[in-house]
Coordinates of C-alpha atoms and ligand atoms in Angstrom, one line a residue:
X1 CA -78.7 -59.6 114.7
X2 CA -78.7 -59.3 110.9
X3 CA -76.1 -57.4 109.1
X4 CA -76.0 -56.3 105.4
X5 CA -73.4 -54.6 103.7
X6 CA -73.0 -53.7 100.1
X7 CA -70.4 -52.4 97.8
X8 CA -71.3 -50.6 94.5
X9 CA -72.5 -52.4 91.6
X10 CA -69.6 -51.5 88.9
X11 CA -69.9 -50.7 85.5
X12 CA -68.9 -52.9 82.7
X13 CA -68.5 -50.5 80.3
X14 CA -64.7 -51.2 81.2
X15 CA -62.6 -53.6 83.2
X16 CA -62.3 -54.1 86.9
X17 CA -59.5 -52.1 88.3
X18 CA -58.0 -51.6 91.9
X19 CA -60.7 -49.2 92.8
X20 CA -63.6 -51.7 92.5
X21 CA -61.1 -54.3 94.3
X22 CA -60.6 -51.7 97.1
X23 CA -64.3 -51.1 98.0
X24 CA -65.2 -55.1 97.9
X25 CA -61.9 -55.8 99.7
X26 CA -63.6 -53.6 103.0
X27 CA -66.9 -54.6 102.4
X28 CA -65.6 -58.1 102.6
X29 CA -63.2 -57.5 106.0
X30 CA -67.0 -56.0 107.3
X31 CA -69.0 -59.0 106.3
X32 CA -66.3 -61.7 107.5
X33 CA -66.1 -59.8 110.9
X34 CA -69.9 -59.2 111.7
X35 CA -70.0 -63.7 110.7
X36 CA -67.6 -64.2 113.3
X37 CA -69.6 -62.2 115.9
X38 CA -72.6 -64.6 114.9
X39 CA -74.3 -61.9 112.9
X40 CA -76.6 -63.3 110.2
X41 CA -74.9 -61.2 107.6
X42 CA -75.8 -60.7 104.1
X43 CA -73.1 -59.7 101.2
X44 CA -74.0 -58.2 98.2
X45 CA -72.0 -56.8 95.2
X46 CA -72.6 -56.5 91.5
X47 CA -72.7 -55.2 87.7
X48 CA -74.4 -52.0 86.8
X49 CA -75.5 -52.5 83.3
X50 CA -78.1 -50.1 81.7
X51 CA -77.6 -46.7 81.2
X52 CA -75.8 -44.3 78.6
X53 CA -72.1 -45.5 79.8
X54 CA -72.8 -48.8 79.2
X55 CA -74.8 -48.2 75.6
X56 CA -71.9 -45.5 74.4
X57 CA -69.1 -47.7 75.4
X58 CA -70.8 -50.8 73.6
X59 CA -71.3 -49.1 70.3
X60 CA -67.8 -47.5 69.8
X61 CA -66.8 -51.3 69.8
X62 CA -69.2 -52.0 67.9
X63 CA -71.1 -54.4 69.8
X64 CA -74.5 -54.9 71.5
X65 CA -75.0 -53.3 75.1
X66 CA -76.2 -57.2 76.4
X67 CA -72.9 -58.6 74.9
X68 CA -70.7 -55.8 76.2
X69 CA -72.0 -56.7 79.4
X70 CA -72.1 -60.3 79.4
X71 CA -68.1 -60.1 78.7
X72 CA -67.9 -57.5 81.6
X73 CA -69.7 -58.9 84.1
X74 CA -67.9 -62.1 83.7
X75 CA -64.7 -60.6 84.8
X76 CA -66.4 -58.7 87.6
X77 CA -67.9 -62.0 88.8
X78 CA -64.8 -63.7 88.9
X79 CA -62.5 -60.8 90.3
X80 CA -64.3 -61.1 93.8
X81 CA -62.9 -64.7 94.5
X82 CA -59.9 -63.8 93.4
X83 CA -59.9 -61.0 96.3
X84 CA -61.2 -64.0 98.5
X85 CA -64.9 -61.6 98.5
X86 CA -67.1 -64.1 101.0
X87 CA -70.2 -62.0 98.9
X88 CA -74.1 -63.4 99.2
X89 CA -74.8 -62.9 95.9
X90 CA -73.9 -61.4 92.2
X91 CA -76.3 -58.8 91.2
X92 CA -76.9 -57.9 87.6
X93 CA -79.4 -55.4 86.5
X94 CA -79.8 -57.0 83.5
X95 CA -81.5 -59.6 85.8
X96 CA -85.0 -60.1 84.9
X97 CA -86.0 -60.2 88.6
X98 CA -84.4 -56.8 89.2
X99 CA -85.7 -55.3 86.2
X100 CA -89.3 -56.7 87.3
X101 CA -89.0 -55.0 90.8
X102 CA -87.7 -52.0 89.8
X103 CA -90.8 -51.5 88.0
X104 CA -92.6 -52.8 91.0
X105 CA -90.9 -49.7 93.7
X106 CA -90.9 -47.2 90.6
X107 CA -94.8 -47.9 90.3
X108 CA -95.0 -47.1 93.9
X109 CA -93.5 -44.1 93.7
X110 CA -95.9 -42.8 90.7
X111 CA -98.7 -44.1 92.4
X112 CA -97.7 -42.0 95.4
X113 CA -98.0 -39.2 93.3
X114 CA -93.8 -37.8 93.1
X115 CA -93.5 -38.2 89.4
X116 CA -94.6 -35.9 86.9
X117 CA -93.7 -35.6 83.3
X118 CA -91.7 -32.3 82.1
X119 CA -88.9 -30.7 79.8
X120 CA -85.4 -31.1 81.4
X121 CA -82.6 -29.2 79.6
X122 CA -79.1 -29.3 81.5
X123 CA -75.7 -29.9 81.4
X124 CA -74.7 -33.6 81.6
X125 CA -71.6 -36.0 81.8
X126 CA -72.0 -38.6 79.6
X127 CA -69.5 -40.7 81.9
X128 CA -71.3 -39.9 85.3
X129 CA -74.8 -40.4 83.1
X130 CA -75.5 -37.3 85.5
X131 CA -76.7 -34.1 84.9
X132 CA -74.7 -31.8 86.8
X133 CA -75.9 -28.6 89.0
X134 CA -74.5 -25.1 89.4
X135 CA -72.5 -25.7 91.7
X136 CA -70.7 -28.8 90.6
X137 CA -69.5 -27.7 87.3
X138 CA -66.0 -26.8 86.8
X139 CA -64.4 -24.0 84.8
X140 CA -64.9 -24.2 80.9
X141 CA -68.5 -26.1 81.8
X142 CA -66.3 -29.4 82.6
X143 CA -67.3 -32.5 85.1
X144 CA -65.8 -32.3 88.5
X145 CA -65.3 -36.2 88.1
X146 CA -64.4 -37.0 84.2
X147 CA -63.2 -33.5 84.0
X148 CA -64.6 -33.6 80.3
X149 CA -66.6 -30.7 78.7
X150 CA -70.4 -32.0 79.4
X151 CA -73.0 -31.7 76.8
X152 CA -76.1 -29.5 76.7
X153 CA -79.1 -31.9 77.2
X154 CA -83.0 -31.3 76.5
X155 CA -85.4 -33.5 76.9
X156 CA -89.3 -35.0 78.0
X157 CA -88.6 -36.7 81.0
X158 CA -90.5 -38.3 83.9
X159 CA -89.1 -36.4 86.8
X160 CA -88.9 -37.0 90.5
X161 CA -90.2 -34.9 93.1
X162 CA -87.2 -34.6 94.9
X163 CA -87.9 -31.0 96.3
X164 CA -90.9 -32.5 98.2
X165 CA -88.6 -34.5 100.3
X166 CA -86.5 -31.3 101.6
X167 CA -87.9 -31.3 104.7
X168 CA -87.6 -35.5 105.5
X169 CA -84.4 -35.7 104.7
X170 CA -83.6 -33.0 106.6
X171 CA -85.1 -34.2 109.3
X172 CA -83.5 -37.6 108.9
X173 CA -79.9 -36.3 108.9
X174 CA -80.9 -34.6 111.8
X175 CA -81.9 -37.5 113.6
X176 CA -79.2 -39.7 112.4
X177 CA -75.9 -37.9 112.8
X178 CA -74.1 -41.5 111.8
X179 CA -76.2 -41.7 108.6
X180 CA -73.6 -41.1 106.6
X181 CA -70.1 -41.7 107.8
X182 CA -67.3 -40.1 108.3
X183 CA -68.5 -37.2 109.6
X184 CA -66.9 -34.7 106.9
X185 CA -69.1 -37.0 103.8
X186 CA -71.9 -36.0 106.5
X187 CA -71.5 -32.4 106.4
X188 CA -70.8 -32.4 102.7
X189 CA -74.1 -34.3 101.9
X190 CA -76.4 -32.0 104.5
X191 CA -75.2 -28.7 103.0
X192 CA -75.9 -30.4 99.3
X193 CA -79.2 -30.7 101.1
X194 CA -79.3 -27.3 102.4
X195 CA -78.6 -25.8 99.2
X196 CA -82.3 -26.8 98.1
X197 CA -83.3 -29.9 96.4
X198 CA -83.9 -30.0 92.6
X199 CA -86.3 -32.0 91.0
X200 CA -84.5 -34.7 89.0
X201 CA -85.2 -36.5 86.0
X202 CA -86.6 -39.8 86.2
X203 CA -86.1 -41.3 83.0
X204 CA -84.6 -41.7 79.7
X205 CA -86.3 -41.1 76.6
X206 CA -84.2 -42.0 73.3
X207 CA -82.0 -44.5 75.3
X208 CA -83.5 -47.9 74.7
X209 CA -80.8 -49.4 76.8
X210 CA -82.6 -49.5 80.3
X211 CA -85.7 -50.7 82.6
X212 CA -88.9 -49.5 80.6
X213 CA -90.9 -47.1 82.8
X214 CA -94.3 -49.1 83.1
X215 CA -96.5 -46.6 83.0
X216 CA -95.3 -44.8 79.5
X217 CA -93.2 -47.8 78.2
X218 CA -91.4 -44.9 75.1
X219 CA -89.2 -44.4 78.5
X220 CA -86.9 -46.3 80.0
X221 CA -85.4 -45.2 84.0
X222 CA -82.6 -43.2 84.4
X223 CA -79.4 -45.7 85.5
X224 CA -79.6 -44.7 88.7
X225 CA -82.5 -45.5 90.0
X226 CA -82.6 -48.3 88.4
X227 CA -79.1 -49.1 89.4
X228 CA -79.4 -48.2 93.2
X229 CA -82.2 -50.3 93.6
X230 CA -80.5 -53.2 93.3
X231 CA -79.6 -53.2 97.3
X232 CA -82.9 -53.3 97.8
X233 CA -83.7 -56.3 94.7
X234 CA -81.6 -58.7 95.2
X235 CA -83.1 -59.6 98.4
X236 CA -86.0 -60.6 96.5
X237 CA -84.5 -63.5 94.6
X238 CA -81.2 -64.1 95.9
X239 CA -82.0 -67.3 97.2
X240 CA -84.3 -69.1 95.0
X241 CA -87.7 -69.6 96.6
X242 CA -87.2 -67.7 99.7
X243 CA -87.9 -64.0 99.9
X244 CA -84.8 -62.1 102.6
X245 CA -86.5 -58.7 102.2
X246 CA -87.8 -59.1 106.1
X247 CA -84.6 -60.7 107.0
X248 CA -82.1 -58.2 105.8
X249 CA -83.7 -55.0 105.2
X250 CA -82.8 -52.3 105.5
X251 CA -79.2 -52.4 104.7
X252 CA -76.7 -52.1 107.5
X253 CA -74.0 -50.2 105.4
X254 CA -73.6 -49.4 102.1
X255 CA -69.7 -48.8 101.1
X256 CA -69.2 -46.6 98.6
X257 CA -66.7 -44.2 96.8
X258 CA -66.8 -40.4 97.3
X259 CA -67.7 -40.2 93.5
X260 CA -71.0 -41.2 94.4
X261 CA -72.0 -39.1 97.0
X262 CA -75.1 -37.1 96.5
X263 CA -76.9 -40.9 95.1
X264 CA -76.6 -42.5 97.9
X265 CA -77.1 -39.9 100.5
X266 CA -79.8 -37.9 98.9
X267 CA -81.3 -39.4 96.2
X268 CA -81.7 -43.3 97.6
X269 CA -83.1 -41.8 100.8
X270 CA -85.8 -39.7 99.4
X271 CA -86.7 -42.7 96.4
X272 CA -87.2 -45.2 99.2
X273 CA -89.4 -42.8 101.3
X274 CA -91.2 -42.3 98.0
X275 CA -91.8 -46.0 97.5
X276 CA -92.7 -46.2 101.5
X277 CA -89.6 -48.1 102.2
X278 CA -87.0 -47.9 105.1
X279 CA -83.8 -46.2 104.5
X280 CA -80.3 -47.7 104.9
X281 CA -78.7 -47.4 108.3
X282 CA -75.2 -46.3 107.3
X283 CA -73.4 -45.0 104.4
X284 CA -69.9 -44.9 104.4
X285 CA -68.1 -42.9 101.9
X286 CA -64.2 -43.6 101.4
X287 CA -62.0 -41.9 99.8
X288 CA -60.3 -42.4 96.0
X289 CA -56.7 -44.3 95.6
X290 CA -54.2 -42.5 93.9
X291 CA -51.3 -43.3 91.8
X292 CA -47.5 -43.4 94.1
X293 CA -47.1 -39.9 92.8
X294 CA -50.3 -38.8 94.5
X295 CA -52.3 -37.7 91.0
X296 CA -55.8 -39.3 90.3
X297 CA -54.7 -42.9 89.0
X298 CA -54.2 -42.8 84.7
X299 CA -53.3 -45.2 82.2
X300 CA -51.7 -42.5 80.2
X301 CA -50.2 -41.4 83.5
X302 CA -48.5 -44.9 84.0
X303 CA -48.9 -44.8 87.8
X304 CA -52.2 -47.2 88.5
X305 CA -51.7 -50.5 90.6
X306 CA -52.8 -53.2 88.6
X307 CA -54.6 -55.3 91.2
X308 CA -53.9 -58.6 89.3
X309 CA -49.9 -57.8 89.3
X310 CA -50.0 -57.2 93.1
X311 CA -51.6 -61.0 93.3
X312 CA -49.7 -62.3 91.1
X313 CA -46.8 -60.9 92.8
X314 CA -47.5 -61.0 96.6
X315 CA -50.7 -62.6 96.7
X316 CA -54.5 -61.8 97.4
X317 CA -54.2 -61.4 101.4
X318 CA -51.3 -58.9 100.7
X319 CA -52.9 -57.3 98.6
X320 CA -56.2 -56.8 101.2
X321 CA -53.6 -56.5 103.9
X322 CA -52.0 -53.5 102.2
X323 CA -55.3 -50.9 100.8
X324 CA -56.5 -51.6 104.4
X325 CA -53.2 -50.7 106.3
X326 CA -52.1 -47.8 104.0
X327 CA -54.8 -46.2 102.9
X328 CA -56.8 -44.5 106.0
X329 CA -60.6 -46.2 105.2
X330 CA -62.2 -42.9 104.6
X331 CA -59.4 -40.6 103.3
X332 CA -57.2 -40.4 99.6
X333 CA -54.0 -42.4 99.7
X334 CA -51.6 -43.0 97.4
X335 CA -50.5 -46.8 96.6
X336 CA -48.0 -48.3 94.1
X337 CA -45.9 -51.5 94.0
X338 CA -42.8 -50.5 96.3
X339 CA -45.4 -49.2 99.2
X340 CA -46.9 -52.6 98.7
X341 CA -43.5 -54.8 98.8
X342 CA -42.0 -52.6 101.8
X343 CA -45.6 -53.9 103.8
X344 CA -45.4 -56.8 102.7
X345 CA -41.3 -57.4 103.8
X346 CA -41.4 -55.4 106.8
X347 CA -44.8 -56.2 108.3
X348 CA -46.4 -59.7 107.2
X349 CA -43.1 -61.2 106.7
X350 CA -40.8 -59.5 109.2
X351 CA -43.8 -59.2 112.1
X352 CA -46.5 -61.6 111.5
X353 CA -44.6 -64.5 109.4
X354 CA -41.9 -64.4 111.8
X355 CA -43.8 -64.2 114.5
X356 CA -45.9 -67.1 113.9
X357 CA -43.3 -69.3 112.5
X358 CA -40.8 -69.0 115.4
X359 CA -43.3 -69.2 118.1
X360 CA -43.9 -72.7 116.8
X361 CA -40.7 -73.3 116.1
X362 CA -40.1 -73.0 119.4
X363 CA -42.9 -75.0 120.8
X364 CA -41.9 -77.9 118.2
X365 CA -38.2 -77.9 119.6
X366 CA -38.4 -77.2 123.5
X367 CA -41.9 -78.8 123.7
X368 CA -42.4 -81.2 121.2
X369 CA -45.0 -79.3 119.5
X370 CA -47.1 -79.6 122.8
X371 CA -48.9 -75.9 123.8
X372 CA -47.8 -76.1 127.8
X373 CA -50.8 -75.8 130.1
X374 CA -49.9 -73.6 132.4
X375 CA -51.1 -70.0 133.4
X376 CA -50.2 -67.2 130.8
X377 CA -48.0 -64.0 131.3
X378 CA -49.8 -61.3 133.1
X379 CA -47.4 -58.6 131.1
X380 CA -48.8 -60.2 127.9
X381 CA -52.3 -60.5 129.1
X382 CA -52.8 -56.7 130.3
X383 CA -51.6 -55.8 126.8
X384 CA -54.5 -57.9 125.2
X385 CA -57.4 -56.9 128.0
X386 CA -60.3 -55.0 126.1
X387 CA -58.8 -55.1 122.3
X388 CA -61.8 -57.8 120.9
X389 CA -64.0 -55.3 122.3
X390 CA -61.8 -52.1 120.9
X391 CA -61.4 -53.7 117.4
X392 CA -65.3 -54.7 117.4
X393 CA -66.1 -51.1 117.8
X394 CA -64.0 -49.7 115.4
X395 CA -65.5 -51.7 112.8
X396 CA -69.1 -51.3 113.8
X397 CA -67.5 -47.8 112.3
X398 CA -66.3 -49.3 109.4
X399 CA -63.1 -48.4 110.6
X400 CA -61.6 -51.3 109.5
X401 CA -57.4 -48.8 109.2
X402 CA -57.9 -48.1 113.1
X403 CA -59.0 -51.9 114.2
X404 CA -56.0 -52.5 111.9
X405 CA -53.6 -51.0 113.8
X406 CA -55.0 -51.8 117.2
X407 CA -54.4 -55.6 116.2
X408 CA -50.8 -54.7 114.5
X409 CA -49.8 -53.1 117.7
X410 CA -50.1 -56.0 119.5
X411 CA -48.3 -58.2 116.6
X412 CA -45.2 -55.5 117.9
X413 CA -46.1 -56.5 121.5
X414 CA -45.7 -60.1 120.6
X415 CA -42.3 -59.8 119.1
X416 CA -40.7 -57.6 121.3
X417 CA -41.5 -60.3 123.9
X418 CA -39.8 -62.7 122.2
X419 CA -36.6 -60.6 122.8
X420 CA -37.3 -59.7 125.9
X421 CA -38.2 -63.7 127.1
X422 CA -35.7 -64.7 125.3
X423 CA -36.5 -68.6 125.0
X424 CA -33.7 -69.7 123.5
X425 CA -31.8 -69.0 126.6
X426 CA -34.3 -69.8 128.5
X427 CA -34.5 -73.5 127.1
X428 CA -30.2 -73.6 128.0
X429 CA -31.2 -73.8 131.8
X430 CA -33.2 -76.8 133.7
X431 CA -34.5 -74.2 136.4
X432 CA -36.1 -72.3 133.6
X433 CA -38.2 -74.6 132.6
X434 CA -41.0 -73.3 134.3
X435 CA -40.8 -69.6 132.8
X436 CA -40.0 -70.9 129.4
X437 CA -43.8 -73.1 130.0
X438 CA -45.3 -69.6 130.5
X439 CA -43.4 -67.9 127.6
X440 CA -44.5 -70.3 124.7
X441 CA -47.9 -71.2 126.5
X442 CA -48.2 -67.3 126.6
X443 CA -47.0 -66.7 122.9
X444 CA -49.5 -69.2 121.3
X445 CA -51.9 -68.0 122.8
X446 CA -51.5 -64.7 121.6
X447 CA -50.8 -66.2 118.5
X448 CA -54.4 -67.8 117.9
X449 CA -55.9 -64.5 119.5
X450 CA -54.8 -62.2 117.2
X451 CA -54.9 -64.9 113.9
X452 CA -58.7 -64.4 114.6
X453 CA -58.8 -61.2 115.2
X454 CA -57.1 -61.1 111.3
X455 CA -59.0 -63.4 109.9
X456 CA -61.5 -61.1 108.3
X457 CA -58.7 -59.1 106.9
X458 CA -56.4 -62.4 105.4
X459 CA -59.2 -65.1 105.9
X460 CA -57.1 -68.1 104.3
X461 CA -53.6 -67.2 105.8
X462 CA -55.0 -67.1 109.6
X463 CA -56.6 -70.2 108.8
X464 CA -53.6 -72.1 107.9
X465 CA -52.1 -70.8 111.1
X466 CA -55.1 -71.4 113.7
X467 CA -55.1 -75.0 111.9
X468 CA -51.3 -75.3 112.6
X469 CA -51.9 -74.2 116.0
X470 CA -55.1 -77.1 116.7
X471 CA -57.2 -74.2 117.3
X472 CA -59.5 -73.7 114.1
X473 CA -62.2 -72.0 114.7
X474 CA -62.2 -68.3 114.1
X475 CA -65.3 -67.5 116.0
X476 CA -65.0 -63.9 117.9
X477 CA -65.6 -65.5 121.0
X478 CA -61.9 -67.0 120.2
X479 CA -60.6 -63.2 120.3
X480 CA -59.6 -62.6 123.5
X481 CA -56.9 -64.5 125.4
X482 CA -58.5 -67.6 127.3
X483 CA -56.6 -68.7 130.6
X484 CA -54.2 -71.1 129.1
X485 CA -53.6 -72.4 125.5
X486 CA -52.6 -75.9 127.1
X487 CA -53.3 -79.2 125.5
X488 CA -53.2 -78.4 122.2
X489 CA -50.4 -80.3 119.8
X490 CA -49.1 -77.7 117.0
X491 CA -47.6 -78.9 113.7
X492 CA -45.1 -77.4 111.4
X493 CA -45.8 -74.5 109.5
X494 CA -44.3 -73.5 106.2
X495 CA -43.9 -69.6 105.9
X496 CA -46.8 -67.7 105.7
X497 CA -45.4 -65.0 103.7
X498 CA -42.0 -66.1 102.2
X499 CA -39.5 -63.7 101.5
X500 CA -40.0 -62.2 97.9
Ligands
MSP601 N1 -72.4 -48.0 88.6 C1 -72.1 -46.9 89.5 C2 -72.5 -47.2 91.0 C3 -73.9 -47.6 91.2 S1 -74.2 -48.1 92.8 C4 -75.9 -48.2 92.9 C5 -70.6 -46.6 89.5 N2 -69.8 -47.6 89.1 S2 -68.2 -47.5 89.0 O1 -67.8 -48.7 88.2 O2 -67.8 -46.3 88.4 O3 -67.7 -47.7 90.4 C6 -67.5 -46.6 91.3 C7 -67.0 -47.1 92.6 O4 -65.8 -47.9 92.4 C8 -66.6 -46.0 93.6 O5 -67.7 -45.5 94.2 C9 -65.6 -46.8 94.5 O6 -66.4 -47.6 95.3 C10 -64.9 -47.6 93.5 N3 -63.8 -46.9 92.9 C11 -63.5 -46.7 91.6 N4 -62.4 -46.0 91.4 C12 -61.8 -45.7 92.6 C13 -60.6 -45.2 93.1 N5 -59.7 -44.7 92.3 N6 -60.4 -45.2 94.4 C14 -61.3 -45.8 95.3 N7 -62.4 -46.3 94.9 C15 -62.8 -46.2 93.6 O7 -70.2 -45.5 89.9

């Protein structure tokens, strides 16, 4: 079973924020999840780096596109193992080997016969390096996105025949009803379709800062096809010598933004049928973060997350821990510091810390550190029957909020059977001896169940814990309760989420 998943490839006209750590963050929780399940996965994130945004942002600092984004993609490269991202590979279109196949599936397409060369005048956001349709424009001729007054553009273009693929991707949303995910990015998409596809421009003409179209080399390709090839590039030379086009495509899910809609749901399709390729199985589209006071997230506003504080402060699995657990994947939500130290008190240290580090407390002091091998609690058992298979559907969903909770809710379970056991009176009585055995044998169980059933979420965390509890691996055949936990020896664990 091969899996590939992909997040957006940012731009480096400006710095990596919490938005770019939020999509890798659940593309990462995807690809970690679909290794444990023995999937051959592939990971894939990356720099956008052509394209007006890029060029105008380089030359009000006065500096070269390349060495804008040389600085740029340096900090992207290094934000994803700071998140703990588990990606493939690090795309850059400045690449030579993207740049080469680019030209490669853009030929195809020309040679196909969808391009043709025309005037295009339009109104267009320099910031979305879009031109935008009727329909999308806000009052005063602004951008729905930047909210900026867009420009008047005119000029010769190579243009796509996107009309020409009205019917196919019609037909493809029709046969696919989890094409694009959730369901409410779906219907917005299809009636963007049934609206009536536009003919879009295909290249550039007094931007030098791009892939040069082969065929008429005084061009260079719009950004975005240039940019949302990548998925499709990096396959080609992501692994020196071998070519993983066969292995891994077409792409299992692409996870993307809402900002970015109508590329990756229209556009990509009908290019790739173009170029006679196969299009993606799934895009998910989440939603945007917001500052706490629920407004779009501003500098000038003061309300953004800085995703280097909340490390800094909490650490990197808080920090994936909390965009998972309060944002629903898929909707707006609002985040800010307090939300983030109120989850990180209440529920990693209060429910999961605590959890873990008295459970083997306990086994250390009443047991000598020795997991008893006896039969677990029924009660606890029956609370656990079906939730690997639960959670493993829910994030063949990319629901990765609702597996979330199905695992948090047993974390609760766990703890509330702490007080109800009660070991610590328990351990008072000789003829309890036997029911205390069941209680701990039961609880680390649990314990190592549900550390793998977090581990895509906090991957280092859970493994300090399945190592403290002799049970390392964090395969997903490890995510249901086995009959006993006996036989294992745990050691003593410092807390996982101290206090802060
Ligand atoms: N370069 C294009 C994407 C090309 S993909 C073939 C681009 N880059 S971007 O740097 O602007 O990144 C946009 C993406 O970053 C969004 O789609 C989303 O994944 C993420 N986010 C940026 N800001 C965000 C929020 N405020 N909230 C959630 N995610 C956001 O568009």
């Amino acid at each position: 079973m091969s899996f590939y998943v992909t997040t957006p490839i940012y731009y480096v006209n400006a710095q990596p924020h919490l938005g770019h750590a939020y999509t890798t963050i659940v593309a990462d929780v995807l690809a970690r999840h679909m290794r444990q399940r023995g999937a051959d996965v592939f990971f894939l994130t990356g720099t956008d780096e052509h394209g007006e945004p890029v060029a105008d942002a380089a030359r009000d600092q006065g500096l070269e596109p390349q060495v804008l984004a040389d600085r740029n993609a340096e900090r992207f490269k290094a934000l994803a193992p700071q998140l703990e991202a588990s990606n493939d590979f690090f795309i850059r279109t400045t690449d030579d080997e993207h740049m080469r196949r680019v030209q490669e599936v853009l030929q195809r397409v020309h040679d196909n016969g969808y391009t043709y060369k025309g005037i295009y005048e339009g109104w267009y956001c320099p910031r979305c390096a879009d031109f935008k349709v009727e329909n999308e424009i806000l009052e005063g001729n602004r951008c729905p996105i930047h909210e900026i007054v867009l420009e008047r553009h005119s000029e010769e273009n190579w243009f796509f025949a996107l009309s020409r693929f009205q019917e196919s991707i019609q037909r493809l949303y029709a046969d696919r009803p989890d094409f694009v995910m959730p369901q409410a990015r779906y219907n917005e998409a299809l009636s963007f379709i049934n609206s009536g596809l536009e003919d879009i421009s295909l290249s550039r003409h007094r931007l030098k800062w791009g892939v040069p179209v082969p065929w008429d080399p005084d061009h260079v390709f719009y950004v975005w096809f240039d940019a949302l090839l990548n998925y499709y590039t990096a396959l080609g030379y992501a692994r020196e010598g071998e070519d993983l086009t066969d292995r891994f495509w077409p792409a299992t899910y692409h996870i993307i933004g809402k900002d970015i809609l109508k590329f990756h749901t229209v556009f990509w399709p009908a290019i790739l049928m173009a170029a006679d390729l196969a299009v993606p199985e799934h895009v998910f589209v989440h939603g945007f973060l917001l500052g706490s006071d629920g407004r779009k997230m501003s500098k000038s506003l003061g309300n953004v997350l800085d995703p280097f504080e909340v490390i800094e402060r909490f650490g990197t699995e808080a920090l994936r821990f909390y965009l998972v657990r309060d944002v629903s994947f898929g909707g707006d939500g609002s985040v800010g510091m307090d939300a983030v130290h109120v989850r990180y008190e209440s529920e990693l240290a209060n429910e999961y810390g605590n959890l873990a580090s008295r459970t083997i407390a306990m086994i250390l002091r009443y047991r000598d550190g020795a997991v008893p091998d006896v039969e677990l609690d029924p009660a606890v058992v029956s609370d656990f029957d079906g939730l690997d298979e639960r959670v493993a559907s829910l994030l063949d969903r990319a629901d990765v909020t609702a597996a979330l909770e199905q695992i948090w809710q047993r974390v609760r379970r766990c703890n509330r059977y702490v007080e109800e056991s009660a070991p610590w009176q328990l351990a008072r009585e000789d003829g309890d001896a036997a029911r205390l055995d069941c209680v701990l044998a039961t609880l680390a169980e649990a314990l190592r169940a549900l550390a793998v059933l977090l581990y895509p979420y906090m991957p280092t965390s859970t493994e300090t814990l399945l190592s403290a509890l002799a049970a390392p691996g964090w395969g997903y055949d490890g995510a249901s309760l086995a009959s006993s936990g006996g036989g294992r020896t745990v050691s003593a664990l410092e807390p996982l989420f101290p206090k802060r």
